[in-house]
Tab-separated table of C-alpha atoms in Angstrom:
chain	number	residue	atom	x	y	z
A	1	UNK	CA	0.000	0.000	0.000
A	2	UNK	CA	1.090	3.163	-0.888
A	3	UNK	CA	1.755	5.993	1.467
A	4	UNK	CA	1.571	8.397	-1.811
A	5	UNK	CA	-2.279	7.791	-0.923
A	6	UNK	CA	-2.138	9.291	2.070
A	7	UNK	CA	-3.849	12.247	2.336
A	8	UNK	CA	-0.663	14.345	4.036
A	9	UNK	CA	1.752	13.605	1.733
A	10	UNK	CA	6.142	13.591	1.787
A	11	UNK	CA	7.731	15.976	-0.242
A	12	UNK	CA	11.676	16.933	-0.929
A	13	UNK	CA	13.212	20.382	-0.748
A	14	UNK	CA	16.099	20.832	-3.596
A	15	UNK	CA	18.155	23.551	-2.855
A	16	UNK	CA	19.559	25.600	-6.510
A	17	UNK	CA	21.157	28.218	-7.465
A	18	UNK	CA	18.806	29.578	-10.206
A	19	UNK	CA	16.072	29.300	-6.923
A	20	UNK	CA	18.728	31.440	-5.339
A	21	UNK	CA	20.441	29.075	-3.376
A	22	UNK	CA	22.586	26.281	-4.001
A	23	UNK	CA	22.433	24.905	-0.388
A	24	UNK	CA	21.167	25.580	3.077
A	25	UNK	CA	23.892	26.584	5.543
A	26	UNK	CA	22.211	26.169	9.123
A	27	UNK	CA	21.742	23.620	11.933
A	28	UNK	CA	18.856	21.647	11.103
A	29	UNK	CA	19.112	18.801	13.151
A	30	UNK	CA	19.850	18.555	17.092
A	31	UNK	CA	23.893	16.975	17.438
A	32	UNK	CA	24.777	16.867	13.987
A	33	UNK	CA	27.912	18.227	12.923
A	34	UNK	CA	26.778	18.999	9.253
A	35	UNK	CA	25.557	22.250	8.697
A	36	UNK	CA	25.481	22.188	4.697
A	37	UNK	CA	21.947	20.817	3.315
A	38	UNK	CA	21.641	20.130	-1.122
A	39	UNK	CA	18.275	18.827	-0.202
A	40	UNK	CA	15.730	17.139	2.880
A	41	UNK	CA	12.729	15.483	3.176
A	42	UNK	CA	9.566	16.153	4.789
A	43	UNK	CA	8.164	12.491	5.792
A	44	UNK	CA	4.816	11.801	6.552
A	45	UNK	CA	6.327	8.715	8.128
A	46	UNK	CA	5.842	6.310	4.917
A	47	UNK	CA	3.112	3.636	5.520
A	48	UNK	CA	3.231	4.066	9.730
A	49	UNK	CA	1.828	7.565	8.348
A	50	UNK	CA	-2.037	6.691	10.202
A	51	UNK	CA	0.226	4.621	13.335
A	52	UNK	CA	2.391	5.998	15.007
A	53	UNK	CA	3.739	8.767	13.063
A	54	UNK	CA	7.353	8.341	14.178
A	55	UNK	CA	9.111	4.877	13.630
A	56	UNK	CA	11.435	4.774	11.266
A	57	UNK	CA	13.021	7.888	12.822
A	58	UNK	CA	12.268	6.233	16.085
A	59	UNK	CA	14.078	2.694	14.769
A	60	UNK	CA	17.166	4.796	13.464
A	61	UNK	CA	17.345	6.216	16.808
A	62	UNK	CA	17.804	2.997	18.810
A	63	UNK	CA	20.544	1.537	15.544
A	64	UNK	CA	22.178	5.029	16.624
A	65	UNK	CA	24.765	2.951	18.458
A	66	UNK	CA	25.104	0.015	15.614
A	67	UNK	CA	28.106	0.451	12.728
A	68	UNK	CA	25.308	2.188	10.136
A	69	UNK	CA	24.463	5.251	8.777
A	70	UNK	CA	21.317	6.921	9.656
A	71	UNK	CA	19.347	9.810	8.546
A	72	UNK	CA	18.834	12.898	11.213
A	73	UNK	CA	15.634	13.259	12.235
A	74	UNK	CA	13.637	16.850	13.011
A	75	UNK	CA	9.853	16.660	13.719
A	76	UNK	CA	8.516	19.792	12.187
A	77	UNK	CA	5.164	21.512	12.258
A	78	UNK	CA	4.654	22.514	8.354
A	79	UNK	CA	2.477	25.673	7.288
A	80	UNK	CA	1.750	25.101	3.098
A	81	UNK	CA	0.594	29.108	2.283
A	82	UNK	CA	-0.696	29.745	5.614
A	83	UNK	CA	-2.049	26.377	5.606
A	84	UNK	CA	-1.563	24.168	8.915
A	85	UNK	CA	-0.524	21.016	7.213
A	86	UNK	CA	0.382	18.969	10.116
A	87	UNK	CA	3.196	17.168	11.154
A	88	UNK	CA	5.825	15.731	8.950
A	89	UNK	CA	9.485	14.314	10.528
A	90	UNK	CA	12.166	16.478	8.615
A	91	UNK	CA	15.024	13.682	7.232
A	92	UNK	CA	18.082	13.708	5.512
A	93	UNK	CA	17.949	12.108	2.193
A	94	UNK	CA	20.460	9.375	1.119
A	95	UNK	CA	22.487	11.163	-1.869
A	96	UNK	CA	25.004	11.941	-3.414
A	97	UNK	CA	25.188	15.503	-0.959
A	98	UNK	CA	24.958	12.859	1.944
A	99	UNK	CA	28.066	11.938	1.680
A	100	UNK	CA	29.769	15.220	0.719
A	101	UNK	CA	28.326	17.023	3.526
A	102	UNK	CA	28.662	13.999	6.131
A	103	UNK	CA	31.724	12.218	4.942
A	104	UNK	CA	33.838	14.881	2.594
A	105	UNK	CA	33.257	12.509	-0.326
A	106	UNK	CA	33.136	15.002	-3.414
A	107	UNK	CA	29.603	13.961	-5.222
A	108	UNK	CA	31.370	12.718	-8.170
A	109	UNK	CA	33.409	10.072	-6.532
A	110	UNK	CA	30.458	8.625	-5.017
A	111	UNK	CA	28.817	4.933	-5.950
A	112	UNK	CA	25.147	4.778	-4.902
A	113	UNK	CA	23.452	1.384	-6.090
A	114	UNK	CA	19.886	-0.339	-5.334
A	115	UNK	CA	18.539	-3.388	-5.400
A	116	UNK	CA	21.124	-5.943	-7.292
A	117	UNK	CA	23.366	-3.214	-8.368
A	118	UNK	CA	20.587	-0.789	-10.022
A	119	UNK	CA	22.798	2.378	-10.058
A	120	UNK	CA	21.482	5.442	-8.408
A	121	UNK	CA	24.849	7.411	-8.502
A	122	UNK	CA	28.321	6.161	-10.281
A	123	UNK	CA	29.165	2.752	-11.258
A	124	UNK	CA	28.493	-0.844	-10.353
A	125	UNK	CA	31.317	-2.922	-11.762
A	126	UNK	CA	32.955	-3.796	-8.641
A	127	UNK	CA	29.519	-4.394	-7.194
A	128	UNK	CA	28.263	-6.989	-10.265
A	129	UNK	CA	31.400	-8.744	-10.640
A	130	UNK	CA	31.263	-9.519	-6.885
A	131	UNK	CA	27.973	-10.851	-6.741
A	132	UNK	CA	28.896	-13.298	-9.928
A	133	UNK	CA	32.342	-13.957	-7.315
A	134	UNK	CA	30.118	-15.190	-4.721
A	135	UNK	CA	27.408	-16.873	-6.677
A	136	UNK	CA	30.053	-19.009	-8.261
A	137	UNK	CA	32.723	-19.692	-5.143
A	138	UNK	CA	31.993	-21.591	-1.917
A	139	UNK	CA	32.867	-18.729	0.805
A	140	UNK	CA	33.661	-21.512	3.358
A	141	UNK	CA	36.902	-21.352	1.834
A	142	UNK	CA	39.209	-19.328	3.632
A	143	UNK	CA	41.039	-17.507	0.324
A	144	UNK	CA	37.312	-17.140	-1.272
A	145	UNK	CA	35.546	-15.233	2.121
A	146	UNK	CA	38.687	-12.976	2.385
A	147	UNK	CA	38.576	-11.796	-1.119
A	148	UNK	CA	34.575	-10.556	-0.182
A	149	UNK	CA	35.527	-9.455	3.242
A	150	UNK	CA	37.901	-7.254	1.448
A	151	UNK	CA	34.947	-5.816	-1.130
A	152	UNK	CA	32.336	-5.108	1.561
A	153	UNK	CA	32.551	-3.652	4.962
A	154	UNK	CA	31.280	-7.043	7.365
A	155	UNK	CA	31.261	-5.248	10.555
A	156	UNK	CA	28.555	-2.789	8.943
A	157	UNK	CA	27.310	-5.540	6.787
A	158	UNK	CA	26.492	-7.874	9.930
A	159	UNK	CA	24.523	-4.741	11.660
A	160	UNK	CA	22.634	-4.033	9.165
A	161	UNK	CA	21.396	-7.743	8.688
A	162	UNK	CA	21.207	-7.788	12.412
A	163	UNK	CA	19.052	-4.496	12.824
A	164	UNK	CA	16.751	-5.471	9.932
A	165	UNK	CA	15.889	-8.892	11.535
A	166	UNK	CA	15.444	-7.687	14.352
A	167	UNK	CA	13.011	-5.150	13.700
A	168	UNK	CA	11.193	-7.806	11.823
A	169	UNK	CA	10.972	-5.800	8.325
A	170	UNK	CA	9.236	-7.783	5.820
A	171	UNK	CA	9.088	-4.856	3.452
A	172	UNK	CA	12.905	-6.190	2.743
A	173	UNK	CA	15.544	-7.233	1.091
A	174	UNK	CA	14.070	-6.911	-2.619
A	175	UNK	CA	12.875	-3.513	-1.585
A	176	UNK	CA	14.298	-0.570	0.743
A	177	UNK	CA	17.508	-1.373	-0.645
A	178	UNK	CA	20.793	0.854	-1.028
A	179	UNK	CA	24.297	-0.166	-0.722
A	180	UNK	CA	27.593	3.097	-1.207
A	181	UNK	CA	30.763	3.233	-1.260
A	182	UNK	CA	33.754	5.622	-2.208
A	183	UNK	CA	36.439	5.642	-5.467
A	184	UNK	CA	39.671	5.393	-2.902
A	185	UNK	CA	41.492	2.360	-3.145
A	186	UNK	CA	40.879	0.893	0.093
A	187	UNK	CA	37.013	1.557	0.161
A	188	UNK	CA	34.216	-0.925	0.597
A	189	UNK	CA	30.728	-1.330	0.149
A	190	UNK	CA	28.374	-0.192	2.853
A	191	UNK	CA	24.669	-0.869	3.809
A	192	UNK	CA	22.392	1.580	3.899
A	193	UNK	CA	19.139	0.694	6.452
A	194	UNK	CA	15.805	3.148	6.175
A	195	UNK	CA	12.184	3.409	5.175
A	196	UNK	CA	11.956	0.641	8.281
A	197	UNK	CA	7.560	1.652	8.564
A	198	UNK	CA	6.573	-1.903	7.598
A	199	UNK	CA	8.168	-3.757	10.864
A	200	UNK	CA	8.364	-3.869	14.208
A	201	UNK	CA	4.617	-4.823	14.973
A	202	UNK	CA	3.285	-2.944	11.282
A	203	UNK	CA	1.141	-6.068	11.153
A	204	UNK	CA	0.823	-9.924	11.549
A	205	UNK	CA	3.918	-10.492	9.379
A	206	UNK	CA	6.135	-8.478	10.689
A	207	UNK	CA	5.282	-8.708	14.720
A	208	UNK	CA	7.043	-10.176	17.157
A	209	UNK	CA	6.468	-13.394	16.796
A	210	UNK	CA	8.330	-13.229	13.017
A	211	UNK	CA	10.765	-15.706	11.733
A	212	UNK	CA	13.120	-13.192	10.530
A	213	UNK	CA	15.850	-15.380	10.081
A	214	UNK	CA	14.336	-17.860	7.622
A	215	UNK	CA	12.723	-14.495	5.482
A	216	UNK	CA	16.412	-13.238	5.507
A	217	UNK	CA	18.017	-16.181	4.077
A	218	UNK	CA	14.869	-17.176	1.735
A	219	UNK	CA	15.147	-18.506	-1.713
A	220	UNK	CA	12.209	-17.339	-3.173
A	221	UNK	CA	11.793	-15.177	-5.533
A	222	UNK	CA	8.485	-13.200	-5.522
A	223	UNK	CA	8.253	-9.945	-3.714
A	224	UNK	CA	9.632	-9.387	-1.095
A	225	UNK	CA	12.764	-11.216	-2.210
A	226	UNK	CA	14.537	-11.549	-5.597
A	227	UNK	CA	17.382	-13.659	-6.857
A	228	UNK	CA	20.095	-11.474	-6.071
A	229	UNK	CA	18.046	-10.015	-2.517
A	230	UNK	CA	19.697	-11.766	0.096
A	231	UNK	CA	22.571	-13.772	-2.102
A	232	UNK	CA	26.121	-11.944	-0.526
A	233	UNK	CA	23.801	-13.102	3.260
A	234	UNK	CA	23.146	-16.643	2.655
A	235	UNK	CA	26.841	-17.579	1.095
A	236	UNK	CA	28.315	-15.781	3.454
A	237	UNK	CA	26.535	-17.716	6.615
A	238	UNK	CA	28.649	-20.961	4.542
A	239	UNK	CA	31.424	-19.641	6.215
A	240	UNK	CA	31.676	-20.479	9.947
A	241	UNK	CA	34.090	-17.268	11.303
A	242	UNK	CA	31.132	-14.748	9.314
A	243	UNK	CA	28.416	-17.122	11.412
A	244	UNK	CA	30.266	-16.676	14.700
A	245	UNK	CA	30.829	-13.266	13.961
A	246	UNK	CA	27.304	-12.837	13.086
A	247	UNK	CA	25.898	-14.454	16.116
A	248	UNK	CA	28.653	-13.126	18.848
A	249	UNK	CA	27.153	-9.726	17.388
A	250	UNK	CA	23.623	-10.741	17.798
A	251	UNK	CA	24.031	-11.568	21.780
A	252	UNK	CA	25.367	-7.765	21.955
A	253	UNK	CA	22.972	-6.141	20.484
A	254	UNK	CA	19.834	-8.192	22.187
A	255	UNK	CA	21.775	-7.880	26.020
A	256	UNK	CA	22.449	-3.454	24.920
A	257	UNK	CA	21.037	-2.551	22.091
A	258	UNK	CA	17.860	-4.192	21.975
A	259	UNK	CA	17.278	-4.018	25.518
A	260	UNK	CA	13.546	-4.110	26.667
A	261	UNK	CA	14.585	-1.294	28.701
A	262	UNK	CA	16.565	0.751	26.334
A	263	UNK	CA	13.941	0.074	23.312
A	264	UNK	CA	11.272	0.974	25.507
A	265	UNK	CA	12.726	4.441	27.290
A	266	UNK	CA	13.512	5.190	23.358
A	267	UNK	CA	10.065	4.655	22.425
A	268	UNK	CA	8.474	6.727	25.268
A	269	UNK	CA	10.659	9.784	24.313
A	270	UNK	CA	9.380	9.546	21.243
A	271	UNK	CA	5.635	9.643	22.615
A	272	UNK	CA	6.325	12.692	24.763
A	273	UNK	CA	7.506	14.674	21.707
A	274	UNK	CA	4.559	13.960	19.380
A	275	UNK	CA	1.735	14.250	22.540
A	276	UNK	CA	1.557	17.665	22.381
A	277	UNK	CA	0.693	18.346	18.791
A	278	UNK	CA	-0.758	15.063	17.840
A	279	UNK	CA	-4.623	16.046	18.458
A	280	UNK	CA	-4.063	19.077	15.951
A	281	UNK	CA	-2.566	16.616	13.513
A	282	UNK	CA	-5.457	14.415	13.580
A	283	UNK	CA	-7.878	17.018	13.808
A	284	UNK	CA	-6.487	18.420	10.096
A	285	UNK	CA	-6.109	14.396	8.805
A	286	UNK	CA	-8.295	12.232	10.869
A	287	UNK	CA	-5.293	10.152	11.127
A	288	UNK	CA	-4.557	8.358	13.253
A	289	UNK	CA	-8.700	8.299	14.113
A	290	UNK	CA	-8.654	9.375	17.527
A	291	UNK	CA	-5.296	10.473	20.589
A	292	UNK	CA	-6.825	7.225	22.171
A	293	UNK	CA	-6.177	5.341	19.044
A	294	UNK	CA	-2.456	6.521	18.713
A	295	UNK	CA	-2.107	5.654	22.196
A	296	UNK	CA	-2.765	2.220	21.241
A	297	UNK	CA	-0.168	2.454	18.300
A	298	UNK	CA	2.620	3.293	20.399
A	299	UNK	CA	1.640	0.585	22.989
A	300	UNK	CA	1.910	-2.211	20.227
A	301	UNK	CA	5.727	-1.090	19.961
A	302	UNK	CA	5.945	-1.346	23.348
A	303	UNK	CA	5.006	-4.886	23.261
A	304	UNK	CA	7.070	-5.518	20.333
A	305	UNK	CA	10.046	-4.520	22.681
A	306	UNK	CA	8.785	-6.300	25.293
A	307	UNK	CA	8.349	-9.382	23.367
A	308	UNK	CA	11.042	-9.614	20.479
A	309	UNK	CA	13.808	-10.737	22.508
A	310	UNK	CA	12.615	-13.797	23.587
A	311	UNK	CA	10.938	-14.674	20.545
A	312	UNK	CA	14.421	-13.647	18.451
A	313	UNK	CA	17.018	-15.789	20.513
A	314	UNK	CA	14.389	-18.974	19.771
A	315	UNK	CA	14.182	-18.008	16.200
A	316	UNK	CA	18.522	-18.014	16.100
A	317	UNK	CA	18.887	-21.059	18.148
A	318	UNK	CA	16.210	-23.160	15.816
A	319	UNK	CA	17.986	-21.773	12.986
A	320	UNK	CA	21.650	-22.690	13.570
A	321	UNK	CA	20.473	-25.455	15.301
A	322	UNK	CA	22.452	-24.433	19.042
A	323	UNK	CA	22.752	-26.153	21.782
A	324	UNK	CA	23.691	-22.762	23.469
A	325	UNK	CA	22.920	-18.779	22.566
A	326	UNK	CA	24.944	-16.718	25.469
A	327	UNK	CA	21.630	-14.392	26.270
A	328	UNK	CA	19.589	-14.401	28.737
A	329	UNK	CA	16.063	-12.903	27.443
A	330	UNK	CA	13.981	-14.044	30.718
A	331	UNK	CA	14.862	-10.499	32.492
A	332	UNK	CA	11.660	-8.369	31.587
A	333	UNK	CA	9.676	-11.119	29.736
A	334	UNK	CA	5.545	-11.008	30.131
A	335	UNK	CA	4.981	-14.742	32.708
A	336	UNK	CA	3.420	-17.592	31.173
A	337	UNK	CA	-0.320	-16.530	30.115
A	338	UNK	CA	0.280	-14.212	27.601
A	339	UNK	CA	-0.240	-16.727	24.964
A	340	UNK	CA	-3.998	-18.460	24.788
A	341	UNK	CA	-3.741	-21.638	22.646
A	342	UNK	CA	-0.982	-23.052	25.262
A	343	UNK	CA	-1.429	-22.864	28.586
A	344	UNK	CA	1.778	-23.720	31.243
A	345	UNK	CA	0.939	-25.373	34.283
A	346	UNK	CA	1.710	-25.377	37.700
A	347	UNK	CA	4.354	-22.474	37.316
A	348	UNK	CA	6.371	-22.025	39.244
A	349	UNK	CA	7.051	-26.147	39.478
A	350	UNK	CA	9.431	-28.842	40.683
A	351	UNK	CA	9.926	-29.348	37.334
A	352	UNK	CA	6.905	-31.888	36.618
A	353	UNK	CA	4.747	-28.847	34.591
A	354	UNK	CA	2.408	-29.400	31.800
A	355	UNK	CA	1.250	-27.387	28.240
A	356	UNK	CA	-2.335	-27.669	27.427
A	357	UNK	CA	-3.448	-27.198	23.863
A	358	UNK	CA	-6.285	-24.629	24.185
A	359	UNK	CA	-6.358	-24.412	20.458
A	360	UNK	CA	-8.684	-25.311	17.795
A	361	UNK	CA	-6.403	-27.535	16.285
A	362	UNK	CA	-3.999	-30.446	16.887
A	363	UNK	CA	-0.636	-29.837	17.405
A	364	UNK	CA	1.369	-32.415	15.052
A	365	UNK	CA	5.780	-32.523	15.643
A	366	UNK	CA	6.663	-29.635	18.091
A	367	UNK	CA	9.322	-28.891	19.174
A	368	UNK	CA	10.240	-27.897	22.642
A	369	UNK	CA	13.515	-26.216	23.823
A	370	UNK	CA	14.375	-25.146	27.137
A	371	UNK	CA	17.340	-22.515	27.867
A	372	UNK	CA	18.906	-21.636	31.085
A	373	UNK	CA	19.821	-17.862	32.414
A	374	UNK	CA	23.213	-18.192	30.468
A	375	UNK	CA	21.580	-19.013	26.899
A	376	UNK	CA	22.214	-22.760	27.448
A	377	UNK	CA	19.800	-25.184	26.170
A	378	UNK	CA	19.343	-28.248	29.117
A	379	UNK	CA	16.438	-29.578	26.704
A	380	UNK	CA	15.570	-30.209	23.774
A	381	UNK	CA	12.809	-32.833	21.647
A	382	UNK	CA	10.976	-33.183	18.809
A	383	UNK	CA	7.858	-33.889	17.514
A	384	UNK	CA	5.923	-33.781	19.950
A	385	UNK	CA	2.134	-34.707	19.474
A	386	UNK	CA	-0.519	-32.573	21.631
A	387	UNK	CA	-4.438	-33.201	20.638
A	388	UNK	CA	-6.773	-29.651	20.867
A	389	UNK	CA	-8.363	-29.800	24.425
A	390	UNK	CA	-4.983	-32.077	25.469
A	391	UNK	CA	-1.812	-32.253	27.779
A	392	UNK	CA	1.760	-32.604	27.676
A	393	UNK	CA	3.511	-33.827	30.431
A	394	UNK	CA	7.091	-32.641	30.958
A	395	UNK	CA	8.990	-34.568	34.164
A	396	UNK	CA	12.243	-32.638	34.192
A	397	UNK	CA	13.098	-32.589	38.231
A	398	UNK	CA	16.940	-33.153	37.570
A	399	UNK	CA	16.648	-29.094	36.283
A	400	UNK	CA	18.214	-26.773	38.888
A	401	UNK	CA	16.047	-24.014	40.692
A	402	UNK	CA	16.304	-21.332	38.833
A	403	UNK	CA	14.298	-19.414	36.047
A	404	UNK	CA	14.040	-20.678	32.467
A	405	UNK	CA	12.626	-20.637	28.766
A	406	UNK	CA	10.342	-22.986	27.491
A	407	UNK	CA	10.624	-22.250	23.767
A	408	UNK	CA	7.636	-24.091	21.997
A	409	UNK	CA	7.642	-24.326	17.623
A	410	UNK	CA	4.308	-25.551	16.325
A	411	UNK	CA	1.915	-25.287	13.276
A	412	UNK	CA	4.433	-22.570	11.897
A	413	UNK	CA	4.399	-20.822	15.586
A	414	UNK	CA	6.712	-19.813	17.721
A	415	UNK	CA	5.585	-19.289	21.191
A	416	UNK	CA	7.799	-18.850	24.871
A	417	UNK	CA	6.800	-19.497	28.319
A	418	UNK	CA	9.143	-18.436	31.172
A	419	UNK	CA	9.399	-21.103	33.735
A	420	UNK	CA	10.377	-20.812	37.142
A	421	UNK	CA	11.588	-24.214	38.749
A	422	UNK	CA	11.649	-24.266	42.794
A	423	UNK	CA	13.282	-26.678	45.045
A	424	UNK	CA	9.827	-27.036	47.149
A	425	UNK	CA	11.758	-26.249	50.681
């Protein structure tokens, strides 16, 4: 869906010298060092444009810390001719002038390319010929990974994988997609992450309960993927130092990053800047439909960074198949309850506990995993049957006292219980 329909709609501001000016010289974002502007956007925040009004400059703001470039962010109040026309979230726009302004990279030594090496700015030789390198080479071979490791920056390459999983984009990787880099010898190709409205709770495909990993690494090739989309990402996770790297990166981010409390304090900053101007804005759209309404909005992100965690370290672990992921995701987790079709019973236990299908369906081959407080998983087993209306037993008093994570796959689900085992003195 289009956020061109929208009835407030984005617009860019090009700055030229037959207008008068060739650039704006002025401080338009809060802690920026740039002070040169060839042109900005006015948002209307893309498709979260009748949400919240604010994520993807609220999702930049929490990859602030991650090894990717972001675009500053300015919420503005916008008069059109006298006209109150609401509010839109004033960005910098990835360009050509970017770079000049932010990195002293003159515009004409510049490579801007989109998805599978579509050029936007310069040339994509070095970007084609290294996608026909890796298509054609097994990167678990030492001399073949260094040769790419040496074309593309993997410390920012791993982040932005990282942050776009995370967030649970589906809207991604044949779309939203820019890579850059510069003409000096030693440069390499960068990621460029934005235009992040469709995740991070947008809808039932991209909530919390998303397996990212497998639509990262899928090999289909309707929308949202295409042949080349995720290519350089899957041949690269051949190679076992790129997966450790990959996954030693992951535990970071979830424990600091990602943290339910860090996500969520970012999140209610961004509430308290929009509360005082948002019943003007939706008294000249009628979007979002009512203050109550956008209250709602923002809540859903708060349960998205409530949630994720959990749901993301069972979605890694499942993936690589690991008997241990160093995170511990039960600090700040909802109790058991939360989830309807499987109920957890007694809890806390001895360990002798039970799940009860409250669904409408059987359950056919789940798969239960339980993970200690250090990421280390004491339990594992497979296809497991559980009839609607049903139990399953689990008889597991040789676990320690402690608290733990019952991470349950069924039907296509992935669901997590926190379990707290007592030594009944």
């Amino acid at each position: 869906y289009s956020s061109a329909s929208y009835p407030q709609k984005s617009f860019n501001v090009y700055f030229r010298k037959e207008y008068g000016m060739s650039k704006i010289e002025y401080p338009v974002f809060n802690n920026s060092q740039v002070e040169k502007y060839k042109r900005l956007i006015f948002r209307n925040s893309g498709n979260d444009f009748i949400y919240s009004h604010f994520k993807d400059a609220m999702l930049q703001n929490i990859m602030s810390t991650m090894d990717l470039e972001k675009q500053d962010f300015q919420p503005t109040i916008v008069f059109i001719n006298g006209e109150y026309w609401g509010i839109h979230n004033l960005r910098e726009k990835y360009d050509k002038y970017y770079f000049k302004y932010k990195y002293g990279i003159d515009e004409d030594d510049v490579n801007i390319l989109g998805i599978c090496g579509g050029i936007e700015e310069g040339d994509n030789t070095d970007y084609t010929d290294l996608l026909i390198f890796v298509e054609e080479n097994d990167l678990s071979i030492d001399e073949n990974y260094s040769f790419v490791s040496n074309e593309i920056d993997l410390n920012n390459f791993i982040d932005f994988q990282i942050a776009e999983i995370y967030f649970a984009n589906y809207d991604w990787p044949c779309n939203n997609y820019k890579i850059w880099k510069g003409n000096k010898p030693n440069s390499k190709w960068r990621f460029l992450i934005y235009d992040l409205d469709s995740s991070f709770n947008y809808d039932e495909i991209s909530s919390y309960s998303s397996k990212s990993m497998e639509h990262a690494t899928s090999i289909e090739n309707d929308w949202p993927h295409c042949e080349c989309s995720n290519l350089l990402f899957r041949r690269l996770l051949m190679n076992d130092d790129f997966e450790e790297q990959f996954l030693n990166k992951f535990v970071d981010h979830l424990s600091n990053t990602f943290s339910v409390d860090r996500v969520t304090s970012i999140i209610n900053e961004f509430e308290l800047l929009y509360s005082n101007e948002i019943q003007e804005h939706i008294d000249r759209w009628d979007y979002p439909s009512t203050v109550e309404n956008w209250g709602n909005e923002v809540a859903l992100l708060r349960s998205f960074a409530n949630e994720r965690p959990c749901y993301m370290a069972g979605n890694i672990i499942s993936f690589f198949n690991l008997s241990e992921f160093n995170f511990d995701c039960t600090e700040g987790i909802m109790t058991s309850g939360h989830n309807n079709d499987l109920l957890l019973f007694p809890n806390p236990s001895l360990g002798n506990f039970s799940l009860y299908n409250n669904s409408t369906t059987d359950i056919e081959k789940g798969k239960a995993s339980i993970i200690n407080s250090i990421g280390q998983v004491v339990y594992t087993q497979h296809d497991i049957f559980i009839s609607k209306n049903q139990y399953f037993h689990f008889n597991l008093n040789n676990l320690t006292e402690g608290i733990y994570l019952l991470i349950f796959e069924y039907n296509n689900n992935i669901t997590n219980q926190k379990i707290i085992i007592t030594s009944g003195s």
